[in-house]
Tab-separated table of C-alpha atoms and ligand atoms in Angstrom:
chain	number	residue	atom	x	y	z
U	1	MET	CA	0.000	0.000	0.000
U	2	ASN	CA	0.957	3.672	-0.276
U	3	ALA	CA	2.136	5.400	2.878
U	4	LEU	CA	4.200	8.312	4.164
U	5	VAL	CA	6.972	6.683	6.128
U	6	LEU	CA	9.546	8.103	8.486
U	7	ALA	CA	12.477	6.236	6.959
U	8	SER	CA	15.183	7.084	9.472
U	9	THR	CA	15.520	8.662	12.888
U	10	ASP	CA	17.123	11.777	11.376
U	11	GLY	CA	13.627	12.736	10.204
U	12	THR	CA	13.743	11.598	6.549
U	13	LEU	CA	10.192	11.166	5.281
U	14	GLU	CA	9.536	8.997	2.213
U	15	PHE	CA	6.435	8.301	0.152
U	16	SER	CA	6.409	4.515	-0.213
U	17	THR	CA	4.256	2.537	-2.651
U	18	GLY	CA	5.339	-0.793	-1.224
U	19	MET	CA	4.343	-0.909	2.435
U	20	GLN	CA	2.764	-4.160	3.497
U	21	ASP	CA	-0.999	-4.066	4.049
U	22	PRO	CA	-1.863	-4.434	7.747
U	23	VAL	CA	-4.274	-7.120	8.915
U	24	ALA	CA	-6.765	-6.934	11.741
U	25	GLY	CA	-5.433	-8.940	14.677
U	26	PRO	CA	-7.544	-10.075	17.630
U	27	GLY	CA	-9.490	-7.107	19.040
U	28	GLU	CA	-8.560	-4.916	16.081
U	29	ALA	CA	-10.322	-3.330	13.126
U	30	LEU	CA	-8.841	-2.711	9.689
U	31	VAL	CA	-9.771	0.764	8.409
U	32	HIS	CA	-9.519	1.775	4.756
U	33	LEU	CA	-8.498	5.394	5.247
U	34	GLN	CA	-10.025	8.119	3.081
U	35	ALA	CA	-8.309	11.117	4.662
U	36	ALA	CA	-5.768	12.002	7.335
U	37	ALA	CA	-4.679	15.267	8.933
U	38	VAL	CA	-1.302	16.698	9.875
U	39	ASN	CA	-0.369	17.912	13.338
U	40	ARG	CA	2.566	19.968	14.595
U	41	ARG	CA	3.784	16.708	16.154
U	42	ASP	CA	4.485	15.307	12.654
U	43	PHE	CA	6.592	18.380	11.907
U	44	TRP	CA	8.564	18.001	15.167
U	45	ILE	CA	9.206	14.306	14.374
U	46	THR	CA	10.599	15.109	10.912
U	47	ARG	CA	12.865	17.715	12.527
U	48	GLY	CA	14.163	15.214	15.075
U	49	GLY	CA	12.560	17.284	17.827
U	50	TYR	CA	10.469	14.569	19.448
U	51	PRO	CA	11.383	12.074	22.168
U	52	ASN	CA	12.020	8.380	21.384
U	53	ILE	CA	11.773	8.600	17.588
U	54	GLN	CA	11.758	5.147	15.951
U	55	ALA	CA	12.038	4.254	12.255
U	56	PRO	CA	10.693	2.990	9.986
U	57	CYS	CA	7.261	4.169	11.057
U	58	ILE	CA	4.175	5.409	9.218
U	59	LEU	CA	3.373	8.817	10.721
U	60	GLY	CA	-0.072	10.341	11.287
U	61	SER	CA	-2.361	10.578	14.312
U	62	ASP	CA	-5.601	11.640	12.623
U	63	GLY	CA	-7.636	9.609	10.194
U	64	ALA	CA	-11.124	8.855	8.923
U	65	GLY	CA	-12.268	6.007	6.702
U	66	ILE	CA	-14.378	2.897	6.320
U	67	VAL	CA	-13.979	-0.302	8.323
U	68	GLU	CA	-12.982	-3.081	5.946
U	69	ALA	CA	-12.485	-6.050	8.288
U	70	VAL	CA	-12.395	-6.921	11.954
U	71	GLY	CA	-10.306	-9.355	13.943
U	72	LYS	CA	-11.350	-12.026	16.387
U	73	GLY	CA	-13.571	-10.765	19.185
U	74	VAL	CA	-14.707	-7.589	17.401
U	75	ASP	CA	-18.371	-6.952	16.580
U	76	PRO	CA	-18.646	-7.564	12.790
U	77	SER	CA	-21.331	-4.877	12.504
U	78	TRP	CA	-18.422	-2.368	12.403
U	79	ILE	CA	-17.653	-3.554	8.843
U	80	GLY	CA	-18.713	-0.928	6.293
U	81	LYS	CA	-19.121	1.846	8.884
U	82	GLN	CA	-17.581	5.279	8.377
U	83	VAL	CA	-15.351	5.998	11.344
U	84	VAL	CA	-12.926	8.421	12.948
U	85	ILE	CA	-10.030	7.156	15.038
U	86	TYR	CA	-9.414	8.208	18.656
U	87	PRO	CA	-5.644	8.886	18.616
U	88	SER	CA	-4.787	8.343	22.318
U	89	LEU	CA	-3.567	4.759	22.782
U	90	ASP	CA	-3.721	3.154	26.223
U	91	TRP	CA	-4.614	6.369	28.055
U	92	GLY	CA	-5.089	4.479	31.314
U	93	GLU	CA	-7.673	4.551	34.083
U	94	SER	CA	-7.451	8.086	35.415
U	95	GLN	CA	-9.259	11.156	34.088
U	96	ASN	CA	-6.591	13.357	35.756
U	97	ALA	CA	-3.660	12.286	33.577
U	98	GLN	CA	-2.504	9.581	31.188
U	99	GLY	CA	-0.820	6.423	32.488
U	100	SER	CA	2.677	5.171	31.752
U	101	ASP	CA	1.610	3.099	28.696
U	102	PHE	CA	0.051	6.108	26.937
U	103	ARG	CA	1.105	6.649	23.313
U	104	ILE	CA	-0.074	8.847	20.486
U	105	LEU	CA	-1.051	7.059	17.277
U	106	GLY	CA	1.609	7.509	14.581
U	107	MET	CA	4.868	6.898	16.527
U	108	PRO	CA	5.937	4.390	17.650
U	109	ASP	CA	2.760	2.584	16.403
U	110	HIS	CA	2.111	2.926	12.652
U	111	GLY	CA	-0.192	5.865	11.942
U	112	THR	CA	-2.768	7.183	9.531
U	113	PHE	CA	-0.676	8.498	6.601
U	114	ALA	CA	-1.451	5.287	4.699
U	115	GLU	CA	-4.183	3.600	2.725
U	116	LYS	CA	-4.955	1.217	5.573
U	117	ILE	CA	-4.450	0.974	9.302
U	118	SER	CA	-5.243	-1.661	11.881
U	119	VAL	CA	-6.172	-0.277	15.302
U	120	PRO	CA	-7.726	-1.653	18.490
U	121	ALA	CA	-11.481	-1.571	17.907
U	122	GLN	CA	-12.010	0.601	20.987
U	123	GLN	CA	-10.281	3.428	19.099
U	124	LEU	CA	-13.187	3.640	16.628
U	125	THR	CA	-16.058	6.115	16.760
U	126	GLU	CA	-18.718	6.457	14.096
U	127	LYS	CA	-18.108	9.534	11.942
U	128	PRO	CA	-20.398	12.409	12.978
U	129	PRO	CA	-22.899	12.512	10.076
U	130	HIS	CA	-22.577	16.278	9.486
U	131	LEU	CA	-18.855	15.955	8.681
U	132	ASN	CA	-17.401	14.847	5.367
U	133	MET	CA	-14.308	12.617	5.411
U	134	HIS	CA	-11.873	15.565	5.241
U	135	GLU	CA	-13.571	17.302	8.157
U	136	ALA	CA	-13.762	14.058	10.120
U	137	ALA	CA	-10.032	13.430	9.624
U	138	ALA	CA	-9.226	16.978	10.756
U	139	LEU	CA	-11.129	16.592	14.008
U	140	PRO	CA	-9.676	14.025	16.439
U	141	LEU	CA	-6.317	15.169	17.834
U	142	ALA	CA	-6.853	18.925	17.674
U	143	ALA	CA	-10.449	18.912	18.906
U	144	LEU	CA	-9.666	16.405	21.659
U	145	THR	CA	-6.745	18.551	22.844
U	146	ALA	CA	-8.799	21.740	22.694
U	147	TYR	CA	-11.811	20.153	24.405
U	148	ARG	CA	-9.837	18.779	27.355
U	149	ALA	CA	-7.804	21.984	27.699
U	150	LEU	CA	-10.857	24.262	27.614
U	151	PHE	CA	-13.410	22.247	29.545
U	152	SER	CA	-11.962	19.278	31.473
U	153	GLN	CA	-8.842	21.130	32.625
U	154	GLY	CA	-9.769	24.799	32.059
U	155	ARG	CA	-13.370	24.468	33.382
U	156	LEU	CA	-14.568	27.174	30.973
U	157	GLN	CA	-18.122	28.381	31.699
U	158	SER	CA	-20.548	30.050	29.315
U	159	HIS	CA	-20.468	33.372	31.224
U	160	GLU	CA	-16.652	33.552	31.100
U	161	SER	CA	-14.039	34.928	28.722
U	162	VAL	CA	-11.092	33.094	27.200
U	163	LEU	CA	-8.002	34.238	25.291
U	164	ILE	CA	-6.801	31.704	22.700
U	165	THR	CA	-3.250	32.420	21.549
U	166	GLY	CA	-1.829	31.750	18.058
U	167	ILE	CA	-5.253	31.407	16.486
U	168	GLY	CA	-3.880	30.060	13.198
U	169	GLY	CA	-3.049	26.729	14.873
U	170	GLY	CA	-5.140	23.607	14.429
U	171	VAL	CA	-5.914	23.265	18.145
U	172	ALA	CA	-6.552	27.013	18.443
U	173	THR	CA	-9.072	27.259	15.567
U	174	ILE	CA	-11.218	24.367	16.800
U	175	GLY	CA	-10.744	25.748	20.329
U	176	LEU	CA	-12.300	29.002	19.141
U	177	LYS	CA	-15.290	27.133	17.722
U	178	LEU	CA	-15.762	25.011	20.866
U	179	ALA	CA	-15.488	27.997	23.224
U	180	HIS	CA	-17.784	30.155	21.096
U	181	ALA	CA	-20.361	27.367	20.903
U	182	CYS	CA	-20.407	27.062	24.698
U	183	GLY	CA	-21.296	30.767	24.899
U	184	ALA	CA	-17.994	32.098	26.225
U	185	ARG	CA	-16.509	35.402	25.027
U	186	VAL	CA	-13.425	34.564	22.948
U	187	LEU	CA	-10.415	36.821	22.406
U	188	VAL	CA	-7.584	35.695	20.149
U	189	SER	CA	-3.987	36.531	19.271
U	190	SER	CA	-2.030	35.906	16.087
U	191	SER	CA	1.057	37.021	14.162
U	192	SER	CA	-1.173	37.647	11.137
U	193	GLU	CA	-3.799	40.349	10.554
U	194	ASP	CA	-5.474	38.105	8.008
U	195	LYS	CA	-5.824	35.277	10.536
U	196	LEU	CA	-7.229	37.723	13.112
U	197	ALA	CA	-9.873	38.805	10.608
U	198	ARG	CA	-10.755	35.176	9.888
U	199	ALA	CA	-11.066	34.474	13.616
U	200	LEU	CA	-13.469	37.397	14.037
U	201	ALA	CA	-15.574	35.946	11.224
U	202	LEU	CA	-15.709	32.656	13.178
U	203	GLY	CA	-17.063	34.353	16.298
U	204	ALA	CA	-14.092	35.847	18.167
U	205	THR	CA	-14.950	39.136	19.908
U	206	ALA	CA	-11.550	40.733	19.350
U	207	GLY	CA	-8.038	39.902	18.272
U	208	VAL	CA	-4.582	41.347	18.671
U	209	ASN	CA	-1.266	40.843	16.886
U	210	TYR	CA	1.204	39.344	19.397
U	211	THR	CA	4.201	40.528	17.397
U	212	ARG	CA	3.358	44.148	18.272
U	213	GLU	CA	5.052	45.663	21.288
U	214	ASN	CA	2.699	46.143	24.254
U	215	TRP	CA	0.098	43.922	22.631
U	216	SER	CA	-1.028	42.536	25.978
U	217	ASP	CA	-1.523	46.010	27.522
U	218	GLU	CA	-3.475	46.953	24.411
U	219	LEU	CA	-5.727	43.911	24.729
U	220	ALA	CA	-6.293	44.335	28.478
U	221	SER	CA	-7.101	48.053	28.245
U	222	SER	CA	-9.531	47.606	25.327
U	223	HIS	CA	-11.240	44.381	26.348
U	224	GLY	CA	-10.425	43.704	30.000
U	225	ARG	CA	-8.770	40.676	31.534
U	226	VAL	CA	-9.955	37.136	30.898
U	227	ASP	CA	-10.970	34.199	33.085
U	228	LEU	CA	-8.945	31.671	31.101
U	229	ILE	CA	-6.044	31.573	28.643
U	230	LEU	CA	-5.524	28.657	26.260
U	231	ASP	CA	-1.901	28.629	25.102
U	232	GLY	CA	0.055	26.266	22.856
U	233	ALA	CA	3.052	28.553	22.287
U	234	GLY	CA	4.942	28.753	25.591
U	235	GLY	CA	8.378	30.225	24.917
U	236	GLU	CA	10.132	33.307	26.200
U	237	ASN	CA	7.096	35.570	25.913
U	238	PHE	CA	4.807	33.310	27.915
U	239	GLY	CA	5.120	35.700	30.875
U	240	GLU	CA	3.284	38.413	28.927
U	241	LEU	CA	0.128	36.334	29.283
U	242	LEU	CA	-0.160	36.380	33.069
U	243	PRO	CA	-1.144	40.063	33.534
U	244	LEU	CA	-4.034	39.359	31.147
U	245	VAL	CA	-5.709	36.930	33.563
U	246	LYS	CA	-8.290	38.032	36.132
U	247	PRO	CA	-7.490	37.326	39.788
U	248	GLY	CA	-8.334	33.689	40.453
U	249	GLY	CA	-8.199	32.869	36.742
U	250	ARG	CA	-6.574	29.962	34.913
U	251	VAL	CA	-3.913	29.472	32.238
U	252	VAL	CA	-4.013	26.141	30.422
U	253	SER	CA	-0.865	25.236	28.527
U	254	TYR	CA	-0.933	22.457	25.919
U	255	GLY	CA	2.193	23.083	23.837
U	256	GLY	CA	5.477	24.876	23.324
U	257	THR	CA	5.623	25.945	19.664
U	258	ALA	CA	7.598	29.088	20.558
U	259	GLY	CA	10.014	27.284	22.867
U	260	PRO	CA	10.268	24.547	25.490
U	261	SER	CA	11.028	26.751	28.513
U	262	VAL	CA	9.288	29.785	29.900
U	263	THR	CA	9.966	32.511	32.416
U	264	PHE	CA	7.090	34.376	33.963
U	265	PRO	CA	6.486	37.094	36.544
U	266	ILE	CA	5.914	35.002	39.651
U	267	ARG	CA	4.279	37.918	41.466
U	268	TYR	CA	1.279	37.825	39.088
U	269	HIS	CA	0.996	34.122	39.679
U	270	PHE	CA	0.857	34.180	43.473
U	271	TRP	CA	-0.678	37.606	44.100
U	272	ASN	CA	-3.525	37.033	41.668
U	273	GLN	CA	-3.968	33.437	42.839
U	274	LEU	CA	-3.710	32.119	39.281
U	275	GLN	CA	-3.879	28.468	38.359
U	276	LEU	CA	-1.354	27.248	35.797
U	277	ILE	CA	-2.664	23.972	34.378
U	278	GLY	CA	-1.127	21.543	31.905
U	279	SER	CA	-3.129	19.554	29.374
U	280	THR	CA	-2.328	16.780	26.919
U	281	MET	CA	-4.594	15.124	24.339
U	282	GLY	CA	-7.454	13.535	26.246
U	283	SER	CA	-9.010	10.501	27.880
U	284	PRO	CA	-11.693	8.274	26.327
U	285	THR	CA	-14.215	10.323	28.334
U	286	ASP	CA	-12.879	13.598	26.889
U	287	PHE	CA	-13.064	12.140	23.377
U	288	ALA	CA	-16.645	10.909	23.787
U	289	GLU	CA	-17.710	14.261	25.281
U	290	MET	CA	-15.972	16.163	22.471
U	291	ILE	CA	-17.743	14.119	19.775
U	292	THR	CA	-21.111	14.663	21.514
U	293	PHE	CA	-20.437	18.417	21.775
U	294	VAL	CA	-19.353	18.684	18.119
U	295	LYS	CA	-22.510	16.849	16.976
U	296	LYS	CA	-24.799	18.891	19.240
U	297	HIS	CA	-23.438	22.199	17.900
U	298	ASP	CA	-22.855	21.045	14.297
U	299	LEU	CA	-19.225	22.155	14.550
U	300	LYS	CA	-16.742	21.613	11.747
U	301	PRO	CA	-12.967	21.916	12.072
U	302	GLU	CA	-11.408	24.692	10.009
U	303	ILE	CA	-9.603	23.202	7.002
U	304	ASP	CA	-6.763	25.187	5.480
U	305	SER	CA	-6.088	22.905	2.533
U	306	VAL	CA	-6.401	19.363	1.176
U	307	THR	CA	-3.301	17.768	-0.400
U	308	PRO	CA	-2.799	14.292	-1.918
U	309	LEU	CA	-0.930	11.863	0.342
U	310	GLU	CA	2.073	11.939	-2.049
U	311	GLY	CA	2.539	15.649	-1.252
U	312	GLY	CA	2.584	15.073	2.510
U	313	GLY	CA	6.351	15.545	2.887
U	314	ASP	CA	6.329	19.034	1.374
U	315	LEU	CA	3.166	19.875	3.287
U	316	ILE	CA	4.734	18.988	6.628
U	317	ALA	CA	7.898	20.932	5.723
U	318	SER	CA	5.737	23.993	4.946
U	319	MET	CA	4.680	24.144	8.598
U	320	ALA	CA	8.043	25.745	9.431
U	321	GLY	CA	6.542	29.143	8.594
U	322	SER	CA	3.039	28.377	9.988
U	323	PRO	CA	1.184	29.825	6.974
U	324	GLN	CA	-1.903	27.718	7.678
U	325	PHE	CA	-5.179	28.717	9.308
U	326	GLY	CA	-6.623	25.526	10.733
U	327	LYS	CA	-5.943	21.985	9.637
U	328	LEU	CA	-3.822	20.574	6.828
U	329	VAL	CA	-5.621	17.535	5.421
U	330	LEU	CA	-4.233	14.670	3.327
U	331	GLN	CA	-6.502	13.046	0.748
U	332	ILE	CA	-5.832	9.316	0.652
U	333	SER	CA	-8.345	7.702	-1.655
B	1	NAP	N1	-0.255	18.468	24.572
B	1	NAP	C1	-0.876	17.939	23.532
B	1	NAP	O1	-1.561	16.922	23.603
B	1	NAP	C2	-0.806	18.635	22.233
B	1	NAP	C3	-1.741	18.355	21.241
B	1	NAP	C4	-1.701	19.070	20.068
B	1	NAP	C5	-0.708	20.005	19.892
B	1	NAP	N2	0.226	20.211	20.850
B	1	NAP	C6	1.252	21.228	20.690
B	1	NAP	O2	0.575	22.474	20.663
B	1	NAP	C7	1.195	23.357	19.723
B	1	NAP	C8	0.164	23.764	18.669
B	1	NAP	O3	-0.230	22.614	17.954
B	1	NAP	P1	-1.072	22.718	16.611
B	1	NAP	O4	-1.126	21.356	16.002
B	1	NAP	O5	-2.326	23.447	16.853
B	1	NAP	O6	-0.028	23.574	15.783
B	1	NAP	P2	-0.110	24.362	14.435
B	1	NAP	O7	-1.423	24.075	13.783
B	1	NAP	O8	1.122	24.074	13.734
B	1	NAP	O9	-0.113	25.879	14.950
B	1	NAP	C9	1.010	26.639	15.102
B	1	NAP	C10	0.577	28.062	15.462
B	1	NAP	O10	1.289	28.450	16.624
B	1	NAP	C11	1.189	29.848	16.701
B	1	NAP	N3	2.368	30.433	17.301
B	1	NAP	C12	3.653	30.278	16.920
B	1	NAP	N4	4.451	31.040	17.699
B	1	NAP	C13	3.637	31.670	18.582
B	1	NAP	C14	3.858	32.611	19.635
B	1	NAP	N5	5.070	33.062	19.948
B	1	NAP	N6	2.776	33.053	20.346
B	1	NAP	C15	1.538	32.609	20.043
B	1	NAP	N7	1.287	31.741	19.043
B	1	NAP	C16	2.322	31.280	18.338
B	1	NAP	C17	1.004	30.381	15.282
B	1	NAP	O11	-0.224	31.090	15.241
B	1	NAP	P3	-0.435	32.349	14.263
B	1	NAP	O12	-0.143	31.829	12.904
B	1	NAP	O13	-1.869	32.704	14.483
B	1	NAP	O14	0.520	33.403	14.713
B	1	NAP	C18	0.958	29.101	14.454
B	1	NAP	O15	0.045	29.174	13.394
B	1	NAP	C19	2.369	22.586	19.147
B	1	NAP	O16	3.525	22.933	19.887
B	1	NAP	C20	2.017	21.135	19.382
B	1	NAP	O17	3.140	20.305	19.455
B	1	NAP	C21	0.190	19.546	22.015
């Protein structure tokens, strides 16, 4: 079968036409993938910036397709169903945090950038009917991350306000849609005026360009401080976020696109009694709740572009400059 394969641990990605078809083992389902979606994680892996990289490995955490076969012990009524794949493997028993066996689909286990994948049947969820295959493939990892960060960890309420940083990101754009649908007031930041305008069109109340000096003062004086910040950037400027949070408010951090370490003004943290909360992917409960929420509000992930699987290598490389607004989707068949 065709697949995008990480060929060596230095990050070399190859389009292969000769990967062996997987088979459904006991407890597994074989999915004929129609579409997949790219995440920043795939970019980090190809740059060697991810822990425990193993090769060869088919990358890809997000996928949607049709169940072609099932292994022993799996309900055969799955065959022929259109499905999305829950990308957290072996999350564990606790809702508070993942267990030690937790893995993300697409490294070290073979992922979704392929014509077929075999996954444990408990990873399957029926595709929400209002989504096409591209939209369904764009949903799982980003929406799961945003849902847990906003609601399970961030405890966002409908009467509250939230600032979502770097709104061009895949997690950020679906985060905007989730937060807006719950009734919260959503502020956003971006490096791009065009992306800010697009976020306003999707329901954001206001946006500010974080590359401008004093952007956080500008935002606070025009729109007030927020109850919650959702941040996937981290980095040296993380500290600029804290004065934007109301006393008793929360900052949920789910990534470090701008850098792995942060410094921040500790006085804002303790004096304003802030809560700094980490969040990663999500539990089976988070995933089920996210799918229910997305169906209830007819939400669709924002798709930047759709590219054939063969072009996946160039697509992932293009993420260096973050030109995208929303998700980068791969068309498989
Ligand atoms: N913990 C988890 O489970 C989890 C899950 C998913 C993602 N992540 C991590 O979260 C981050 C975002 O993931 P993604 O897939 O949504 O990435 P993405 O789609 O590649 O988004 C990247 C965006 O980050 C924004 N950004 C870059 N530098 C920034 C800065 N200094 N301040 C604010 N925003 C900045 C940019 O927004 P603008 O273009 O608007 O400026 C850019 O478009 C990545 O680091 C990823 O590894 C973690």
